Amino acid sequence: MTARRLPTGGSIDRGAPLAFRWAGTDLTGYQGDTLASALLGAGIDTIGSSVRLGRPRGITSAGTEESTALVQIEKPFPEPMLPATTVELAEGLAARGITGQGRLADRDDPARYDARHAHADLLVVGAGPAGLTAALAAARTGERVILADDDIRVGGSLLDYGETVEGVPGEQWAAGVLAELASLPNVRVLVRTTVFGIYDDGFVLAVEHRSDHLGAAARPGRSRERIWRIRTTTTVIATGGYERPIAFANNDLPGVMLASAAHTYLHRYAVLAGESVVLFTTNSTAYGAARALVAAGARLTIVDTRPEIPAGLDSGCRNLGIEVVTGHHVVTALGTDRVHGVTIAPRRAGGPHVAGASATIDCDLLLVSGGWNPVLHLFSQARGTLAFDERLQAFVAASEVRGFELAGLAAAESAGYDPADPFAFALHPVEGVWSIPLPADGDAGGSDTRFVDVQRDVTVSEILRATGAGLRSMEHVKRYTTLGTALDQGKTSGLLGSGVVAQELGISVAELGTTTFRPPFSPVGFAALAGADRGELYDPIRVTAIHPWHLAHGAEFENVGQWKRPWYYPLPGESLDEAVLRESIAARTMVACMDGSTLGKIDVRGADAAAFLDLLYTNLMSSLKVGSIRYGVMCGPDGMVKDDGTVIRLAEERFLVTTTTGNAAAILDWMEEWLQTEWPDLRVFAASVTEQWVTIPVVGPLSRAVVQQLAPGVDASAAAFPFMATRDAVIAGVDGRIDRISFSGELAFELNVPAWYGQAVWEAVIAAGEQHGITPYGTETMHVLRAEKGYPIIGQDTDGTLSPHDLGLGWAVSKKKPDFIGKRSFARAENTRPDRRHFVGLLPVDPEESIPEGAQIIASREVTIPMPMLGHVTSGYRSAALGSHFALALISAGRDRMGERLFAWSEGRVIAVTVTDSVLLDKEGTRRDG
Amino acid sequence: MQLIECPNCGKREEIEFHYGGQAHIAYPEDPAATTDHEWSDYLFFRDNPKGPFAERWYHGGGCRRWFNAVRDTTSYRFLAVYQPGERMPALPGTRVTR
């Protein structure tokens, strides 16, 4: 006989049976069951097998500390490695025990997950008698209180053991407190909610399980799990304790259970976990469980390690007919698939060693109580220190942590416990018994089966191997043996491990210490942590005002930061290469247009704006005439190029500065940093206008005709509208601005209109250009066109270690200005080395051979690694205009190597190349005026 | 997650802020007049004390203003916040190193 459901009792709802499936068998449990209690109620107490040794594993606890009953959930949605003791039974649940490892779902999780923020004066973790009392006391003062508990209702241990509080049954008392809390507007009670992480300044994370228990009755769209992000002034930790096991031979067999768990299964779930019971204990707390089990009809023998037990306990047991064997150990649990008996032996006084002959007791349930550990995980996460209490044989809080209060004995007493009642609250000294010596007669077989961490299959012998190897710290023993690293994170095995090591080293547990607790307290799904921030909501997507047109015209998109930019516009059946050739030929021979709206745009104005830009840019900006544009380079104080772009002087005290797309926010911050911290006396304001303007470059020899048609009020001739000039203009009926800027080397006009009119103006450009064969082009063609002209892209061709001179932009560095950011660094010895990398062009000897980005530049065709690396390729494209592949590269002393034959190595391919100037097309700049 | 007290906005979560390195390191009056040694000291070398440290912080996710703070590098606690250009407040056990 093993476990069975009793006909009456428990706080399950017998009027609400729940059908579930376990390992292919249909079973029934009740509302209020966990999967573990429902299985025990159905007589099933073997769950799976252990990960390393394949030994059978049963159910050892009734809560979050479970180390053996790991299940794979199959329905409603596959989820691996959940303790059966924490899975609330629901109609239609399907699960099986884990043999070895679990299995992740092979499909997307359809459930919703979300997060909420909450603020509290007091957060109470744990809704047992102490937590409820603390929450109620604070709530009555009007403080904002959050009470969180991982169980399905409040009450904590009161749900488990049938104790009374203030003279009334515990459950009834808890229900009364809950009713008062629920009536107060300043209180939020969260059940099924695990507080799993304590962070700085009262920041606490909890996960609420919201829909699994509802099954099909859950409202569609209700989130399955919710992360609570709580900010609290004070946290009360009222998380109770975990009973701990003892390491004796075969202590991992199904049918070996913590004493308190059997009590919980009996009182709360009306499940009698065994008929014929041995209780092995080191302390008085387990006697309450013994009394309850006997009252329910079990036969029970107590094996107590203590030579004598307190008088009250002794007489209490005699009255109930419980035999108590004092001064003995359980040495071995007998059985192979599950426990059927124990061998016991008298212990030698004052030590762990077994003396004398063994006796055997038959049983179908072996309960163990090695003492209790206060659950101090959250306190430890808050950097509270722990100290070993000899009386309790457990670690207790040893320091005060600002913002934290612990519920302990005083709180328990004020909640109505009577410490004088030995069954209700036994605080007699606990004996420090950790591991029992192996039996001399070899009952346990050849190998050590005294498990310390049953989930990791770590035995006493393996821990002794660690100490034998010289390890003296629990942190080291943990990592050597994997003790305490499993799903349960050593909730029951951690201190047991410390005890075993201390015993072996002949030192006190206090001296040895324990390992550090870190978040999360118990496993949290990534889906819960991600919440709603997945898929399309993972990161904001930014699109320009013309985006719908790009979509409608089949553009392929490229992600540039958060922006979606048209990459190329393939015609039906066209490849990327084919589309880019077509688009770039159009730009070089006819007319083409692109959406350049993502370009960073900053409005800089104020009486000192010109002086400020003189400090920021390497070039002189104060000499710029109103209506003119200048290309500019920005460096950091180290003299390395930070960004580039154009500066447009719109008025005497107003400039429009453009930045690279990816640097728009960073450059605005850069300006603010200098304005606020270094030059606060400068009268300058900077504001982002990136999204306010749509920018449309119209490019190519026929672009003037198109622009003239769109903006008849502007004389677009080369004489009247020179290169690097800006004009206010009415463009397709919209007030805007035209800039003569070219990022392709071709005649080009950049049309700027308020974003609201962006798509209308774009469509007008397409219509006006139709007769000239206007071709929209994307970022890939833009890159080819700019690379043919040797224009570097900051962040692609540069890496923060290049000066303007390295890039061949020395012409943009003012020699007149007394200072600007970076100037002094140009004179540093490191920056004047002749072997610095220079920005150059590369042409393959075979024009058909591509030169991949990232290829390493070497001096010989023969590759013998290691060999000197002269540089690397930063950009590589195929050029229609050059009739060849080409590349841009950073090469040591590159400008001194013009015409030199070098080799580009890429993934085993060696490409012969010739070093050229970085400007490969129209070096004289004859094309820019059309 | 730590709360940082912005002198303009009050306490806000740390993800709203950017660290800006050691405070009270002025851009040299005349960089051209500095020796290589002085200039590299300005560019690259910063104190790394154990204990109170005057730092620059930027509330980029809020008021977008820079401010200074004294923070204990052992406890991460902010001991004081103040505006750029203000002197570091006198705190027991702290010293301005530059």
PDB file of C-alpha atoms in Angstrom, chain A residues 482-642:
ATOM      1  CA  THR A 482      27.413  20.891  -8.944  1.00  0.00           C
ATOM      2  CA  LEU A 483      25.803  20.682  -5.500  1.00  0.00           C
ATOM      3  CA  GLY A 484      22.922  23.139  -5.312  1.00  0.00           C
ATOM      4  CA  THR A 485      23.073  24.167  -8.961  1.00  0.00           C
ATOM      5  CA  ALA A 486      19.920  22.394 -10.140  1.00  0.00           C
ATOM      6  CA  LEU A 487      16.446  23.784 -10.648  1.00  0.00           C
ATOM      7  CA  ASP A 488      15.805  23.872  -6.889  1.00  0.00           C
ATOM      8  CA  GLN A 489      19.067  25.812  -6.359  1.00  0.00           C
ATOM      9  CA  GLY A 490      19.842  23.808  -3.236  1.00  0.00           C
ATOM     10  CA  LYS A 491      16.789  24.907  -1.255  1.00  0.00           C
ATOM     11  CA  THR A 492      16.952  21.729   0.816  1.00  0.00           C
ATOM     12  CA  SER A 493      20.450  20.508  -0.031  1.00  0.00           C
ATOM     13  CA  GLY A 494      22.552  23.633   0.455  1.00  0.00           C
ATOM     14  CA  LEU A 495      22.890  23.583   4.221  1.00  0.00           C
ATOM     15  CA  LEU A 496      23.055  19.789   4.232  1.00  0.00           C
ATOM     16  CA  GLY A 497      26.100  20.118   1.964  1.00  0.00           C
ATOM     17  CA  SER A 498      27.666  22.625   4.359  1.00  0.00           C
ATOM     18  CA  GLY A 499      27.036  20.244   7.232  1.00  0.00           C
ATOM     19  CA  VAL A 500      28.648  17.319   5.413  1.00  0.00           C
ATOM     20  CA  VAL A 501      31.719  19.387   4.507  1.00  0.00           C
ATOM     21  CA  ALA A 502      32.062  20.858   7.993  1.00  0.00           C
ATOM     22  CA  GLN A 503      31.780  17.399   9.508  1.00  0.00           C
ATOM     23  CA  GLU A 504      34.487  16.091   7.158  1.00  0.00           C
ATOM     24  CA  LEU A 505      36.841  19.012   7.750  1.00  0.00           C
ATOM     25  CA  GLY A 506      36.275  18.884  11.495  1.00  0.00           C
ATOM     26  CA  ILE A 507      35.177  22.496  11.662  1.00  0.00           C
ATOM     27  CA  SER A 508      31.895  24.085  12.622  1.00  0.00           C
ATOM     28  CA  VAL A 509      29.282  24.929  10.006  1.00  0.00           C
ATOM     29  CA  ALA A 510      29.465  28.478  11.326  1.00  0.00           C
ATOM     30  CA  GLU A 511      33.116  28.630  10.354  1.00  0.00           C
ATOM     31  CA  LEU A 512      32.533  27.073   6.923  1.00  0.00           C
ATOM     32  CA  GLY A 513      29.598  29.270   5.917  1.00  0.00           C
ATOM     33  CA  THR A 514      27.229  28.744   3.046  1.00  0.00           C
ATOM     34  CA  THR A 515      26.902  29.764  -0.573  1.00  0.00           C
ATOM     35  CA  THR A 516      25.426  33.064  -1.755  1.00  0.00           C
ATOM     36  CA  PHE A 517      21.823  33.220  -2.911  1.00  0.00           C
ATOM     37  CA  ARG A 518      21.177  35.007  -6.174  1.00  0.00           C
ATOM     38  CA  PRO A 519      18.027  35.794  -8.131  1.00  0.00           C
ATOM     39  CA  PRO A 520      15.804  34.238  -9.228  1.00  0.00           C
ATOM     40  CA  PHE A 521      14.455  32.561  -6.110  1.00  0.00           C
ATOM     41  CA  SER A 522      12.768  29.982  -8.324  1.00  0.00           C
ATOM     42  CA  PRO A 523      12.836  29.560 -12.105  1.00  0.00           C
ATOM     43  CA  VAL A 524      11.069  32.222 -14.176  1.00  0.00           C
ATOM     44  CA  GLY A 525      10.219  31.680 -17.827  1.00  0.00           C
ATOM     45  CA  PHE A 526      11.946  33.838 -20.407  1.00  0.00           C
ATOM     46  CA  ALA A 527       8.507  34.442 -21.886  1.00  0.00           C
ATOM     47  CA  ALA A 528       7.426  36.098 -18.629  1.00  0.00           C
ATOM     48  CA  LEU A 529      10.562  38.226 -18.475  1.00  0.00           C
ATOM     49  CA  ALA A 530      10.117  39.274 -22.105  1.00  0.00           C
ATOM     50  CA  GLY A 531       6.469  40.130 -21.466  1.00  0.00           C
ATOM     51  CA  ALA A 532       4.948  42.026 -24.346  1.00  0.00           C
ATOM     52  CA  ASP A 533       8.388  43.014 -25.642  1.00  0.00           C
ATOM     53  CA  ARG A 534       8.662  40.400 -28.334  1.00  0.00           C
ATOM     54  CA  GLY A 535       7.999  40.146 -32.052  1.00  0.00           C
ATOM     55  CA  GLU A 536       6.995  43.518 -33.443  1.00  0.00           C
ATOM     56  CA  LEU A 537       7.067  45.071 -29.988  1.00  0.00           C
ATOM     57  CA  TYR A 538      10.624  43.970 -29.250  1.00  0.00           C
ATOM     58  CA  ASP A 539      12.062  47.255 -30.472  1.00  0.00           C
ATOM     59  CA  PRO A 540      10.431  50.371 -31.912  1.00  0.00           C
ATOM     60  CA  ILE A 541      10.313  50.440 -35.705  1.00  0.00           C
ATOM     61  CA  ARG A 542      10.812  53.843 -37.291  1.00  0.00           C
ATOM     62  CA  VAL A 543       9.560  54.501 -40.793  1.00  0.00           C
ATOM     63  CA  THR A 544       9.658  57.640 -42.921  1.00  0.00           C
ATOM     64  CA  ALA A 545       6.643  59.483 -44.251  1.00  0.00           C
ATOM     65  CA  ILE A 546       7.217  57.840 -47.642  1.00  0.00           C
ATOM     66  CA  HIS A 547       7.225  54.305 -46.234  1.00  0.00           C
ATOM     67  CA  PRO A 548       3.781  53.332 -47.607  1.00  0.00           C
ATOM     68  CA  TRP A 549       4.989  54.143 -51.142  1.00  0.00           C
ATOM     69  CA  HIS A 550       8.098  52.004 -50.672  1.00  0.00           C
ATOM     70  CA  LEU A 551       5.943  49.126 -49.487  1.00  0.00           C
ATOM     71  CA  ALA A 552       3.531  49.496 -52.384  1.00  0.00           C
ATOM     72  CA  HIS A 553       6.410  49.496 -54.865  1.00  0.00           C
ATOM     73  CA  GLY A 554       8.042  46.316 -53.705  1.00  0.00           C
ATOM     74  CA  ALA A 555      11.072  47.729 -51.906  1.00  0.00           C
ATOM     75  CA  GLU A 556      13.268  45.376 -49.933  1.00  0.00           C
ATOM     76  CA  PHE A 557      14.168  46.975 -46.616  1.00  0.00           C
ATOM     77  CA  GLU A 558      17.349  47.286 -44.623  1.00  0.00           C
ATOM     78  CA  ASN A 559      17.406  47.880 -40.877  1.00  0.00           C
ATOM     79  CA  VAL A 560      19.495  50.931 -40.008  1.00  0.00           C
ATOM     80  CA  GLY A 561      19.237  51.201 -36.267  1.00  0.00           C
ATOM     81  CA  GLN A 562      15.494  51.285 -35.676  1.00  0.00           C
ATOM     82  CA  TRP A 563      14.811  52.693 -39.121  1.00  0.00           C
ATOM     83  CA  LYS A 564      13.434  50.661 -41.988  1.00  0.00           C
ATOM     84  CA  ARG A 565      15.162  52.011 -45.095  1.00  0.00           C
ATOM     85  CA  PRO A 566      14.491  50.920 -48.678  1.00  0.00           C
ATOM     86  CA  TRP A 567      17.469  48.732 -49.599  1.00  0.00           C
ATOM     87  CA  TYR A 568      16.651  48.304 -53.296  1.00  0.00           C
ATOM     88  CA  TYR A 569      13.586  48.190 -55.500  1.00  0.00           C
ATOM     89  CA  PRO A 570      13.701  44.921 -57.425  1.00  0.00           C
ATOM     90  CA  LEU A 571      11.739  44.580 -60.653  1.00  0.00           C
ATOM     91  CA  PRO A 572       9.973  41.237 -60.964  1.00  0.00           C
ATOM     92  CA  GLY A 573      12.578  38.475 -60.941  1.00  0.00           C
ATOM     93  CA  GLU A 574      15.465  40.849 -60.333  1.00  0.00           C
ATOM     94  CA  SER A 575      18.279  40.023 -57.893  1.00  0.00           C
ATOM     95  CA  LEU A 576      19.938  42.502 -55.528  1.00  0.00           C
ATOM     96  CA  ASP A 577      22.979  42.787 -57.821  1.00  0.00           C
ATOM     97  CA  GLU A 578      20.856  43.307 -60.908  1.00  0.00           C
ATOM     98  CA  ALA A 579      18.676  45.923 -59.221  1.00  0.00           C
ATOM     99  CA  VAL A 580      21.673  47.846 -57.907  1.00  0.00           C
ATOM    100  CA  LEU A 581      23.337  47.882 -61.336  1.00  0.00           C
ATOM    101  CA  ARG A 582      20.127  49.226 -62.889  1.00  0.00           C
ATOM    102  CA  GLU A 583      19.587  51.819 -60.154  1.00  0.00           C
ATOM    103  CA  SER A 584      23.170  53.071 -60.212  1.00  0.00           C
ATOM    104  CA  ILE A 585      23.242  53.336 -64.028  1.00  0.00           C
ATOM    105  CA  ALA A 586      20.073  55.453 -63.804  1.00  0.00           C
ATOM    106  CA  ALA A 587      21.703  57.765 -61.248  1.00  0.00           C
ATOM    107  CA  ARG A 588      24.874  58.151 -63.322  1.00  0.00           C
ATOM    108  CA  THR A 589      23.244  58.503 -66.739  1.00  0.00           C
ATOM    109  CA  MET A 590      19.678  59.786 -66.251  1.00  0.00           C
ATOM    110  CA  VAL A 591      17.931  60.665 -63.020  1.00  0.00           C
ATOM    111  CA  ALA A 592      17.189  58.757 -59.833  1.00  0.00           C
ATOM    112  CA  CYS A 593      15.771  59.593 -56.424  1.00  0.00           C
ATOM    113  CA  MET A 594      15.919  58.161 -52.927  1.00  0.00           C
ATOM    114  CA  ASP A 595      14.329  58.622 -49.535  1.00  0.00           C
ATOM    115  CA  GLY A 596      17.021  60.284 -47.435  1.00  0.00           C
ATOM    116  CA  SER A 597      14.691  61.277 -44.607  1.00  0.00           C
ATOM    117  CA  THR A 598      16.453  59.232 -41.930  1.00  0.00           C
ATOM    118  CA  LEU A 599      19.492  61.492 -42.149  1.00  0.00           C
ATOM    119  CA  GLY A 600      19.987  63.102 -38.740  1.00  0.00           C
ATOM    120  CA  LYS A 601      19.013  66.779 -38.714  1.00  0.00           C
ATOM    121  CA  ILE A 602      19.743  69.158 -35.866  1.00  0.00           C
ATOM    122  CA  ASP A 603      18.600  72.770 -35.714  1.00  0.00           C
ATOM    123  CA  VAL A 604      21.346  74.780 -34.020  1.00  0.00           C
ATOM    124  CA  ARG A 605      20.572  78.390 -33.259  1.00  0.00           C
ATOM    125  CA  GLY A 606      21.578  81.252 -31.036  1.00  0.00           C
ATOM    126  CA  ALA A 607      23.922  84.207 -30.937  1.00  0.00           C
ATOM    127  CA  ASP A 608      26.928  81.931 -30.400  1.00  0.00           C
ATOM    128  CA  ALA A 609      25.861  79.138 -32.754  1.00  0.00           C
ATOM    129  CA  ALA A 610      28.643  79.891 -35.247  1.00  0.00           C
ATOM    130  CA  ALA A 611      31.287  80.027 -32.532  1.00  0.00           C
ATOM    131  CA  PHE A 612      29.998  76.749 -31.118  1.00  0.00           C
ATOM    132  CA  LEU A 613      30.146  74.973 -34.484  1.00  0.00           C
ATOM    133  CA  ASP A 614      33.697  76.272 -34.910  1.00  0.00           C
ATOM    134  CA  LEU A 615      34.614  74.428 -31.709  1.00  0.00           C
ATOM    135  CA  LEU A 616      32.713  71.295 -32.692  1.00  0.00           C
ATOM    136  CA  TYR A 617      33.842  70.850 -36.295  1.00  0.00           C
ATOM    137  CA  THR A 618      37.362  70.588 -37.626  1.00  0.00           C
ATOM    138  CA  ASN A 619      36.472  73.103 -40.337  1.00  0.00           C
ATOM    139  CA  LEU A 620      35.722  76.793 -40.034  1.00  0.00           C
ATOM    140  CA  MET A 621      31.945  77.202 -39.944  1.00  0.00           C
ATOM    141  CA  SER A 622      31.636  80.851 -38.846  1.00  0.00           C
ATOM    142  CA  SER A 623      32.836  81.997 -42.264  1.00  0.00           C
ATOM    143  CA  LEU A 624      29.950  80.212 -43.990  1.00  0.00           C
ATOM    144  CA  LYS A 625      27.631  82.604 -45.849  1.00  0.00           C
ATOM    145  CA  VAL A 626      23.892  82.525 -45.203  1.00  0.00           C
ATOM    146  CA  GLY A 627      22.424  80.278 -47.912  1.00  0.00           C
ATOM    147  CA  SER A 628      25.578  78.180 -48.210  1.00  0.00           C
ATOM    148  CA  ILE A 629      26.473  74.672 -47.175  1.00  0.00           C
ATOM    149  CA  ARG A 630      29.743  73.170 -45.995  1.00  0.00           C
ATOM    150  CA  TYR A 631      30.784  69.575 -45.451  1.00  0.00           C
ATOM    151  CA  GLY A 632      32.126  69.123 -41.948  1.00  0.00           C
ATOM    152  CA  VAL A 633      34.013  66.585 -39.873  1.00  0.00           C
ATOM    153  CA  MET A 634      33.657  66.167 -36.113  1.00  0.00           C
ATOM    154  CA  CYS A 635      36.279  64.596 -33.887  1.00  0.00           C
ATOM    155  CA  GLY A 636      36.482  63.610 -30.261  1.00  0.00           C
ATOM    156  CA  PRO A 637      39.118  65.237 -28.051  1.00  0.00           C
ATOM    157  CA  ASP A 638      41.364  62.325 -29.043  1.00  0.00           C
ATOM    158  CA  GLY A 639      41.341  63.592 -32.628  1.00  0.00           C
ATOM    159  CA  MET A 640      39.474  60.580 -33.980  1.00  0.00           C
ATOM    160  CA  VAL A 641      36.608  61.112 -36.409  1.00  0.00           C
ATOM    161  CA  LYS A 642      33.255  60.934 -34.665  1.00  0.00           C
TER     162      LYS A 642
END
